[in-house]
Coordinates of N, CA, C and O in Angstrom, one line a residue:
X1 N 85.0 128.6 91.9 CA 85.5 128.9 93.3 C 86.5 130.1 93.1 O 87.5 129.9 92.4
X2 N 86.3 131.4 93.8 CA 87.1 132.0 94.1 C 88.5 131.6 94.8 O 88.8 130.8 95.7
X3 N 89.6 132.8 93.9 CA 90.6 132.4 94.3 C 90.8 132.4 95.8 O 90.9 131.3 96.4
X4 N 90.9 133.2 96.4 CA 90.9 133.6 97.9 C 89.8 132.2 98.4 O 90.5 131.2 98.9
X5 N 88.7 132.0 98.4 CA 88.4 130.4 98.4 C 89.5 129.4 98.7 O 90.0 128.9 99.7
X6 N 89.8 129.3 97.3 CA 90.9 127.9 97.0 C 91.9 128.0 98.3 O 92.2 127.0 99.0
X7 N 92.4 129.3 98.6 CA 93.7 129.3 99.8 C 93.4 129.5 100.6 O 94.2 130.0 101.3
X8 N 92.1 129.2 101.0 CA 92.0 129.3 102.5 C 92.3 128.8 103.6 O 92.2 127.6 103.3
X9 N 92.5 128.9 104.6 CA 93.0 127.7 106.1 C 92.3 127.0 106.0 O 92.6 125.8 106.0
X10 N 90.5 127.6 106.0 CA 89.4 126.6 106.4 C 89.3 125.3 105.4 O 89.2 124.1 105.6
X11 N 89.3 126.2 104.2 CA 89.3 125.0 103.0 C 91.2 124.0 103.0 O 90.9 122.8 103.0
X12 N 92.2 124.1 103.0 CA 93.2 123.6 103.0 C 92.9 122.5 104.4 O 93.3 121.4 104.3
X13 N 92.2 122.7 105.6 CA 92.2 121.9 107.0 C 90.9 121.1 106.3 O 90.9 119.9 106.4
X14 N 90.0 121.5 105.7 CA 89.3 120.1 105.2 C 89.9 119.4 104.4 O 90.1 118.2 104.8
X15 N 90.2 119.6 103.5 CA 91.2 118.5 102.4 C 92.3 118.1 103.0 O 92.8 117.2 102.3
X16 N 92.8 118.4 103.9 CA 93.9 117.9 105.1 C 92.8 116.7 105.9 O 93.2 115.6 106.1
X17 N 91.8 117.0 106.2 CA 91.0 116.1 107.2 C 90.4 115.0 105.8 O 90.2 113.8 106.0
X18 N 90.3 115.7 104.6 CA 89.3 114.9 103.7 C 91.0 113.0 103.8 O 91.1 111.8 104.1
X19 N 91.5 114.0 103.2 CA 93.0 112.6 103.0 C 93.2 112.2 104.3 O 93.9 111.3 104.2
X20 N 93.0 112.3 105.3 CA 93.1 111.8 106.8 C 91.9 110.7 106.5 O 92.3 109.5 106.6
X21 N 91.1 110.9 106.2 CA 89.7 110.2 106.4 C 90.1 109.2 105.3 O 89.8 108.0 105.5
X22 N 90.7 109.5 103.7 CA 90.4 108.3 102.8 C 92.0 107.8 103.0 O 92.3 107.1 102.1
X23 N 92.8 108.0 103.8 CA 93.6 107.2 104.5 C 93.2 105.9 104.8 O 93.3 104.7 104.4
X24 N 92.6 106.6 105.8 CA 91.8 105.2 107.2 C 91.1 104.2 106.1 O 91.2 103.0 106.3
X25 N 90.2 105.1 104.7 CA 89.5 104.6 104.5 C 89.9 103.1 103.5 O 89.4 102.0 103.3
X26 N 91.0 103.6 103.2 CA 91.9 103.1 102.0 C 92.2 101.5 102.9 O 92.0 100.3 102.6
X27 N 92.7 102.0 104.0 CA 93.5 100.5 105.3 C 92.3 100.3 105.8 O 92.5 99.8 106.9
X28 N 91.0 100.4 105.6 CA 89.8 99.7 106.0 C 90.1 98.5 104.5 O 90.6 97.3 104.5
X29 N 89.7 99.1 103.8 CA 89.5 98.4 102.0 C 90.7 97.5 102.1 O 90.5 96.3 102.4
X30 N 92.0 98.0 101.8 CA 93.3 96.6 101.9 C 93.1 95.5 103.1 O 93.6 94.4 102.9
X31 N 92.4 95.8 104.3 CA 92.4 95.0 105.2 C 91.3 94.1 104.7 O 91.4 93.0 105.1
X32 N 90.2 94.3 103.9 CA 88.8 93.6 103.5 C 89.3 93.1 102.2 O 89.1 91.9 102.0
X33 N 90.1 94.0 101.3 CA 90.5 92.7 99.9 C 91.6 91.7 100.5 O 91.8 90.6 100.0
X34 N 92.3 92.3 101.5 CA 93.6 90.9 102.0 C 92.4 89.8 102.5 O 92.5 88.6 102.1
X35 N 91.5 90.0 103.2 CA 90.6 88.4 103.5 C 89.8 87.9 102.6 O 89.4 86.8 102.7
X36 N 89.7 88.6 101.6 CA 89.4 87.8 100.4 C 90.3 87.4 99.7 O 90.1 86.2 99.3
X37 N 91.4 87.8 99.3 CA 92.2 87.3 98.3 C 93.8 86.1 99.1 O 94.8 85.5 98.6
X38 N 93.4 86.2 100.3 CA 94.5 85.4 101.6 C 94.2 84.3 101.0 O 95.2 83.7 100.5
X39 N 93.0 83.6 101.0 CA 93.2 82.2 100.9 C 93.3 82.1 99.3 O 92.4 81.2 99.0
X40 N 93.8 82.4 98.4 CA 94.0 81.9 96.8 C 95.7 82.5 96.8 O 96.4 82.6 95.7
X41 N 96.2 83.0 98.1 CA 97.7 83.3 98.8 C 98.0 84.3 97.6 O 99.0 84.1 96.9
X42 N 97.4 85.2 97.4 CA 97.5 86.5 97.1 C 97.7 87.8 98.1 O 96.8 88.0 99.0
X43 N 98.7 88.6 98.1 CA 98.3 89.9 98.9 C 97.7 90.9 98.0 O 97.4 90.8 96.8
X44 N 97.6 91.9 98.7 CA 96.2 93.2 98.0 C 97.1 93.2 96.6 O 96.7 92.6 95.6
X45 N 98.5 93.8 96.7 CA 99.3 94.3 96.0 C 99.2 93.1 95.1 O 98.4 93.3 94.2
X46 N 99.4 92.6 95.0 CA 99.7 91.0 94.0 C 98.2 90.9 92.8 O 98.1 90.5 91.7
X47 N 97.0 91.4 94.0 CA 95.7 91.2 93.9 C 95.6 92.5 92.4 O 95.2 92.3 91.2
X48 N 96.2 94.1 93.2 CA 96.0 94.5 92.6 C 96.3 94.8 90.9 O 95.6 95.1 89.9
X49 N 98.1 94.2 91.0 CA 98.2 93.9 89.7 C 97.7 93.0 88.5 O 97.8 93.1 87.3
X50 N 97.2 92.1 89.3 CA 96.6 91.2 88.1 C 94.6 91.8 87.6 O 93.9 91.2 86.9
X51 N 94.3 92.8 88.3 CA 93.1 93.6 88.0 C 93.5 94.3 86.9 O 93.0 94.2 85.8
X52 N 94.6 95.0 87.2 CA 95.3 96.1 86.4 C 95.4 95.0 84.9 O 94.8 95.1 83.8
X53 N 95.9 94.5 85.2 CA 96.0 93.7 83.8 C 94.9 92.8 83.0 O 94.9 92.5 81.8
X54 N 93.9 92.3 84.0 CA 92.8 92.1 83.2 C 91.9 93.4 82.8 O 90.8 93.0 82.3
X55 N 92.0 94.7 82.9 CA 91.1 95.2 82.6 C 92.0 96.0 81.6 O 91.3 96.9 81.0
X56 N 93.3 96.1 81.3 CA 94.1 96.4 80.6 C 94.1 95.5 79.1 O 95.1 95.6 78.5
X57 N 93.0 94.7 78.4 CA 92.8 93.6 77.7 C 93.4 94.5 76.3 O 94.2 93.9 75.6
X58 N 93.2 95.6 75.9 CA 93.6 96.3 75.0 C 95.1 96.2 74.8 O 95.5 95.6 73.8
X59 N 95.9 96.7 75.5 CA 97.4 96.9 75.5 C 97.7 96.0 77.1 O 97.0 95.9 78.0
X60 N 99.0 95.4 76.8 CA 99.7 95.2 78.0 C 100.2 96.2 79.1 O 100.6 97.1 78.5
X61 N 100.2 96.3 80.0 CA 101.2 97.1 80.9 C 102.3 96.7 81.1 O 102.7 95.6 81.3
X62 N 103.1 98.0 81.1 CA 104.6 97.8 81.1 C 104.9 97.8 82.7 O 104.2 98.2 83.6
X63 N 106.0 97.2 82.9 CA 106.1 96.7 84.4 C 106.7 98.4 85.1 O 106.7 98.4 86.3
X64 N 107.0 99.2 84.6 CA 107.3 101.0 85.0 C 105.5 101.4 85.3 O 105.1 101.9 86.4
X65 N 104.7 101.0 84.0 CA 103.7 101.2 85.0 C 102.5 100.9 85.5 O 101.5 101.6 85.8
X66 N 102.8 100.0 85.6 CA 102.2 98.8 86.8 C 102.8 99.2 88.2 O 102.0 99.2 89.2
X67 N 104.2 99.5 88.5 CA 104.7 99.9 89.7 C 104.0 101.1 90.1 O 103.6 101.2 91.2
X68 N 104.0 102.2 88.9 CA 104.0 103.5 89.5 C 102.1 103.6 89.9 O 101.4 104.2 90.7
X69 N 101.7 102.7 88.8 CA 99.8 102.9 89.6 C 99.5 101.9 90.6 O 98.3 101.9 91.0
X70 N 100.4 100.7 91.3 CA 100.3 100.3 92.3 C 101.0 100.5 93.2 O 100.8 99.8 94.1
X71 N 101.9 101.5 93.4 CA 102.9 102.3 94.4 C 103.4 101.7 95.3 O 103.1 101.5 96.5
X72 N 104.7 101.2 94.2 CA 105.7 100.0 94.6 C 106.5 100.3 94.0 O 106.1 100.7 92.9
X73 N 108.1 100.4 94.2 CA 109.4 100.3 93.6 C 109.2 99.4 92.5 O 108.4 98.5 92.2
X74 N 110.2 99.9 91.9 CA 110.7 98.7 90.6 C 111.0 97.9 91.0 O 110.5 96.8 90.5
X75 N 111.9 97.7 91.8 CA 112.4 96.2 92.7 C 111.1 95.7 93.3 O 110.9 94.7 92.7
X76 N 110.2 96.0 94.2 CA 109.2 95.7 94.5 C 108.1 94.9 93.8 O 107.7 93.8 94.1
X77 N 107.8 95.6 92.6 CA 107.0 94.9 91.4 C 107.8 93.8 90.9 O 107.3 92.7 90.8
X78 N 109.2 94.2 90.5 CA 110.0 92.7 89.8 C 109.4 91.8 90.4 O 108.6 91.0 89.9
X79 N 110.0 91.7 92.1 CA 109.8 90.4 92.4 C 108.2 90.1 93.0 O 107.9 88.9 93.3
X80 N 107.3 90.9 93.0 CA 105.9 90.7 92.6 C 105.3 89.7 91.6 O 104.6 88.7 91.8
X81 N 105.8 90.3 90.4 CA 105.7 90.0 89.3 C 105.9 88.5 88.5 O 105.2 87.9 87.7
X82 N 107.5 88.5 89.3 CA 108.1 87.1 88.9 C 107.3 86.5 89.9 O 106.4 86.0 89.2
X83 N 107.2 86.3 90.9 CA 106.5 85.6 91.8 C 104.7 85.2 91.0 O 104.2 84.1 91.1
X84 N 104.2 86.2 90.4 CA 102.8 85.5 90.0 C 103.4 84.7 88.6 O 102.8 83.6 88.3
X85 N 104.6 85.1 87.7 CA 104.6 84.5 86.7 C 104.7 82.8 87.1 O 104.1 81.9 86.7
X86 N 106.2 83.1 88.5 CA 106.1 81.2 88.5 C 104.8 80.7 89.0 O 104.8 79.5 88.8
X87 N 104.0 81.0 89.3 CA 102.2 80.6 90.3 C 101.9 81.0 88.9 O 100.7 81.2 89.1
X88 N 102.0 81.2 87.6 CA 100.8 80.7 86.6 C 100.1 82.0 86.4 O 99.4 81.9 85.4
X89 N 100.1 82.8 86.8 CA 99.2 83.9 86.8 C 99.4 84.6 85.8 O 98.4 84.8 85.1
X90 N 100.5 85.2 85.4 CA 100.8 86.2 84.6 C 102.5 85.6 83.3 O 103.3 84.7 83.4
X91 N 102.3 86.6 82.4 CA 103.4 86.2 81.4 C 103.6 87.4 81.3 O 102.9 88.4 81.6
X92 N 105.5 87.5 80.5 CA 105.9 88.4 80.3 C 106.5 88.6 78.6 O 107.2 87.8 78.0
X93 N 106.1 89.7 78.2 CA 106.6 90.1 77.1 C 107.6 91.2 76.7 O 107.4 92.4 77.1
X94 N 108.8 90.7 75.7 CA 109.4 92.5 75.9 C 108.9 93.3 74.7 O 108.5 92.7 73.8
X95 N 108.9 94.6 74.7 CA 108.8 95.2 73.5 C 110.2 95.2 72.5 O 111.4 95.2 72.6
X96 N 109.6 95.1 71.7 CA 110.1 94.7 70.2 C 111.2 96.2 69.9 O 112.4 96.0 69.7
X97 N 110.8 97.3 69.9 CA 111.6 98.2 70.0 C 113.0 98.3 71.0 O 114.2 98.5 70.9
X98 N 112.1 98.0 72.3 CA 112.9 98.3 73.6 C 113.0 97.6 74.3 O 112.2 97.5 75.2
X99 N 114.2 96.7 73.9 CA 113.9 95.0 75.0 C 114.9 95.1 76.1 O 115.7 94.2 76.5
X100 N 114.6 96.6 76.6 CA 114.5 96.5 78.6 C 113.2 96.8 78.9 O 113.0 97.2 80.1
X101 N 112.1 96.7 78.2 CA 110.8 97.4 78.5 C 110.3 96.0 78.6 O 110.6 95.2 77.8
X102 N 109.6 95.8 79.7 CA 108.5 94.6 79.7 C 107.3 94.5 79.9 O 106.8 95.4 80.5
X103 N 106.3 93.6 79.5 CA 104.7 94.1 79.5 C 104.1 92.7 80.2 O 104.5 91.6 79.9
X104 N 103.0 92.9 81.0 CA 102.5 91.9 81.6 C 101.6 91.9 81.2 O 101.1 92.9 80.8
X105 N 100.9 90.5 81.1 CA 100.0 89.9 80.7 C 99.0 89.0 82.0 O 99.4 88.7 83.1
X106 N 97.9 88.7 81.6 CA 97.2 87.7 82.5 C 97.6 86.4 81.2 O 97.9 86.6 80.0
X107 N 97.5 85.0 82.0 CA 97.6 84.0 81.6 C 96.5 83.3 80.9 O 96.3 84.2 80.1
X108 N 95.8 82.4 80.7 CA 94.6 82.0 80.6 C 94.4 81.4 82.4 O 93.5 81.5 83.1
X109 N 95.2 81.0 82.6 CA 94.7 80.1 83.6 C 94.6 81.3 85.1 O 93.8 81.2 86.0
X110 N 95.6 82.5 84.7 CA 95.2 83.6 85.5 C 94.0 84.4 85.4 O 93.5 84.8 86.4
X111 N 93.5 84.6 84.6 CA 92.0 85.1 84.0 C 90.9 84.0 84.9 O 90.1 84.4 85.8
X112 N 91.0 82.7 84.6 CA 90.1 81.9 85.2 C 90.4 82.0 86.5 O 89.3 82.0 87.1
X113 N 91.5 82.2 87.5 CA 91.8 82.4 88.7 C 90.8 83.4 89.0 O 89.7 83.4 89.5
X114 N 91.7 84.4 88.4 CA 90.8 85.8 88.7 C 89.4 86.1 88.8 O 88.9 86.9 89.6
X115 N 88.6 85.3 87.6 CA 87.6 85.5 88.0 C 86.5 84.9 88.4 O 85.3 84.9 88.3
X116 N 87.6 83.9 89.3 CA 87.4 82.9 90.4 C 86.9 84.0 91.5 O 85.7 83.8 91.9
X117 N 87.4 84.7 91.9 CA 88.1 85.4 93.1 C 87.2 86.5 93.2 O 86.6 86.7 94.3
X118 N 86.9 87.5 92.0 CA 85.9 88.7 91.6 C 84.3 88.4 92.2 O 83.7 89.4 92.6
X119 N 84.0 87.4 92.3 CA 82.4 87.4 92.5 C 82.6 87.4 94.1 O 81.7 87.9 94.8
X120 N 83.9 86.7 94.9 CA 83.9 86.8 96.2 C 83.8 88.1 97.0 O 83.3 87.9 98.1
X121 N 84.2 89.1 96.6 CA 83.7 90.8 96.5 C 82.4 91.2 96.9 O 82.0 92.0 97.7
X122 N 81.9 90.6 96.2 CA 80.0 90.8 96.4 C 79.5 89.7 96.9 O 78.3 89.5 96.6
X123 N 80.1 89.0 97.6 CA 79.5 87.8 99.0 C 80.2 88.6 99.9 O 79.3 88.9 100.7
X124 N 81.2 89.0 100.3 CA 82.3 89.2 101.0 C 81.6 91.0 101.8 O 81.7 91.3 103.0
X125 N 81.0 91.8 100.9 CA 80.8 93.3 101.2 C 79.6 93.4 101.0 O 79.0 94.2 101.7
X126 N 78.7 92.8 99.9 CA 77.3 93.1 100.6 C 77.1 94.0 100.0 O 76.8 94.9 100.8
X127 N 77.0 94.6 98.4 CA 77.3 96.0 98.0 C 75.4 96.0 98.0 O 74.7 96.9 98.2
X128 N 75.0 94.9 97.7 CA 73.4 95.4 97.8 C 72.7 95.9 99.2 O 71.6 96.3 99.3
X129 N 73.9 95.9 100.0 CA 72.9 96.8 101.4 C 74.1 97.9 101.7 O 74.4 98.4 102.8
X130 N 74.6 98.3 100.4 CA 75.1 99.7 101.1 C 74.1 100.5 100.6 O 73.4 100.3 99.6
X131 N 74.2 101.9 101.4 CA 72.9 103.3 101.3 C 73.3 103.6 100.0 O 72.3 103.8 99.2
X132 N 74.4 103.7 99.5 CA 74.9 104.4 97.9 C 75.4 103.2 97.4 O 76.0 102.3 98.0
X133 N 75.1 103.5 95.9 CA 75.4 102.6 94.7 C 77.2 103.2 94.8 O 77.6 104.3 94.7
X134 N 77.9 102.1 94.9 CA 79.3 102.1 94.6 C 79.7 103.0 93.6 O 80.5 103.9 93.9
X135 N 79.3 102.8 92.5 CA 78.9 103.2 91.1 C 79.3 105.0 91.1 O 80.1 105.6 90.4
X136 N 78.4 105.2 92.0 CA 78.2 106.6 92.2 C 79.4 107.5 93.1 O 80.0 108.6 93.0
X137 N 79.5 106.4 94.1 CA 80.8 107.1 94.9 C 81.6 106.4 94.5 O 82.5 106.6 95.3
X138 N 82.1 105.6 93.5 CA 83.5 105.5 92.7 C 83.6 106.8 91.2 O 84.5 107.3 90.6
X139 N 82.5 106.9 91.1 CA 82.2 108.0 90.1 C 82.6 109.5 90.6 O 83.1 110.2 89.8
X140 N 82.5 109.9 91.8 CA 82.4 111.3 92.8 C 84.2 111.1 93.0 O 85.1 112.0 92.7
X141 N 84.3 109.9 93.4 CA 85.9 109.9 93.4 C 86.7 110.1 92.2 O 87.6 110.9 92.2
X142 N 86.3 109.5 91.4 CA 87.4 110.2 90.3 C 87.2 111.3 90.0 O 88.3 111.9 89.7
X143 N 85.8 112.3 90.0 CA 86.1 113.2 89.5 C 87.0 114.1 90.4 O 87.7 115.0 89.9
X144 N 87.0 113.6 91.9 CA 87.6 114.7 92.9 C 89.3 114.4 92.1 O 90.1 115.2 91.6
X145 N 89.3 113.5 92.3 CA 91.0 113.6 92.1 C 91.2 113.9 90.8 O 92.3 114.3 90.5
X146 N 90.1 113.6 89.6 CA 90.5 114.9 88.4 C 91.2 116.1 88.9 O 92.4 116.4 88.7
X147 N 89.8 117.0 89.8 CA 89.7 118.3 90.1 C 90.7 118.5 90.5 O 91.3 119.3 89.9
X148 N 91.4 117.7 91.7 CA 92.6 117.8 92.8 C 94.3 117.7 91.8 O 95.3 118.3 91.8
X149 N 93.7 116.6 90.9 CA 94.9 116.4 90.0 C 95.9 115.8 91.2 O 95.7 116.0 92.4
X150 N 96.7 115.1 90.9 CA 98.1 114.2 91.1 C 98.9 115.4 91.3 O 99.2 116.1 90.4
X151 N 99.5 115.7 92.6 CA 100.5 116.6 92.6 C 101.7 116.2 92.7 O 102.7 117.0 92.4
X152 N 101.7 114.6 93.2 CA 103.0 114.9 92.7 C 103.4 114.2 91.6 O 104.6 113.9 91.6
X153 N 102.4 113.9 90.3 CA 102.8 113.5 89.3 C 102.6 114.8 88.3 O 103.5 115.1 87.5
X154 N 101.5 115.6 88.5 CA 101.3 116.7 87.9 C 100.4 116.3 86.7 O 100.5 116.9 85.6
X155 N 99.3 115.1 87.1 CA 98.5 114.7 86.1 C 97.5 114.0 87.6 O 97.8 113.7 88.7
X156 N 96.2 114.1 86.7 CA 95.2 113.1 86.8 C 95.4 111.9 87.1 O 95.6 111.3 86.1
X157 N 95.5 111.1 88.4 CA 95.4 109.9 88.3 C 93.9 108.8 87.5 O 94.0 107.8 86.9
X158 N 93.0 109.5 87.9 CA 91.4 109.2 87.3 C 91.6 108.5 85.9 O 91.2 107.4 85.6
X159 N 92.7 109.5 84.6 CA 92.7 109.4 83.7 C 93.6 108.4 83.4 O 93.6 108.4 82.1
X160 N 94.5 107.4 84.2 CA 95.5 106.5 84.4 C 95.1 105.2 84.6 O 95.6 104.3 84.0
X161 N 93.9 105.1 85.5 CA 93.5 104.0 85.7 C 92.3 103.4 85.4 O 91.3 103.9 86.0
X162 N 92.0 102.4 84.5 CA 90.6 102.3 84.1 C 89.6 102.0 84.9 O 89.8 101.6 86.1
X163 N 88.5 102.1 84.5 CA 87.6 101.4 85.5 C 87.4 100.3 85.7 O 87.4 99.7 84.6
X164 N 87.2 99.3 86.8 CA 87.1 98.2 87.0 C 85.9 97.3 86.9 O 84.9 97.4 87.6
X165 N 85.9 96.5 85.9 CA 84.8 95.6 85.5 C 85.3 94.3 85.6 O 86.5 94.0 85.5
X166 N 84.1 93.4 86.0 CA 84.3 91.8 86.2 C 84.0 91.1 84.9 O 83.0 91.4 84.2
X167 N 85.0 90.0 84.7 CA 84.4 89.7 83.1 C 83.8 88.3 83.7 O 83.4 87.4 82.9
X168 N 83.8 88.3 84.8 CA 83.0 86.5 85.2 C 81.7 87.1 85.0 O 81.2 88.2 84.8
X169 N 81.2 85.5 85.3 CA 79.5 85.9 84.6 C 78.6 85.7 85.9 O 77.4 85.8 85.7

């Protein structure tokens, strides 16, 4: 893409309209994972951290960031956080180096919760009668926001967040 391209009005008013659109589209999605995840008295956010950490099976996540890829204060996440530990869901660990640093874990009994809840997704939305394989437009999405890059982190979020897989069967 030419430079003169990149700065254009025309081009800057679509990517202004594009984030207008995955706005809406975002508060469509949190309003459809809150009716699934309401009755096991989870909200999205609560929902979203314990994904983050099962698919995090390699390393723990530190509770800095966990907040910053679920875009919540540190106060926000604490009491998130302590809130699933007393409900069983999650455990906490400090690092051995740096014991203000904390790392979350899924529980055993959170893992079986969880992938209690995972197969409800695909009764719930019906991914077999959408026109496009998910697959493909979660694939187009990361690459955009490679391209676009994190501005105000000044990195990739794509490269932050793993991809999400169900370990139920």
């Amino acid at each position: 893409m030419a430079n003169s391209e990149r700065t254009s009005p025309h081009l800057a008013v679509e990517l202004i309209r594009m984030a207008i659109e995955m706005a809406s589209c975002e508060k469509t999605m949190r309003t459809a994972i809150a009716e699934v995840v309401s009755p096991f008295s989870l909200s999205e956010n609560s929902f979203f951290v314990l994904v983050l950490c099962q698919q995090n099976l390699d390393r723990p996540l530190s509770q800095s960031k966990l907040a910053k890829t679920v875009g919540l204060s540190p106060a926000q996440l604490s009491n998130l956080v302590e809130q699933l530990r007393q409900d069983g869901w999650m455990e906490a660990s400090r690092d051995e180096r740096d014991r203000r640093r904390q790392y979350w874990t899924l529980t055993e009994d959170g893992h079986r919760r969880l992938d209690a809840i995972l197969p409800k997704f695909h009764e719930a939305w019906q991914f077999d009668q959408l026109p496009v394989d998910p697959r493909t437009l979660l694939e187009g999405f990361r690459q955009l926001v490679a391209l676009l890059g994190d501005s105000a982190r000044g990195k990739a979020l794509a490269s932050s967040v793993p991809p999400v897989t169900s370990h139920a069967a």
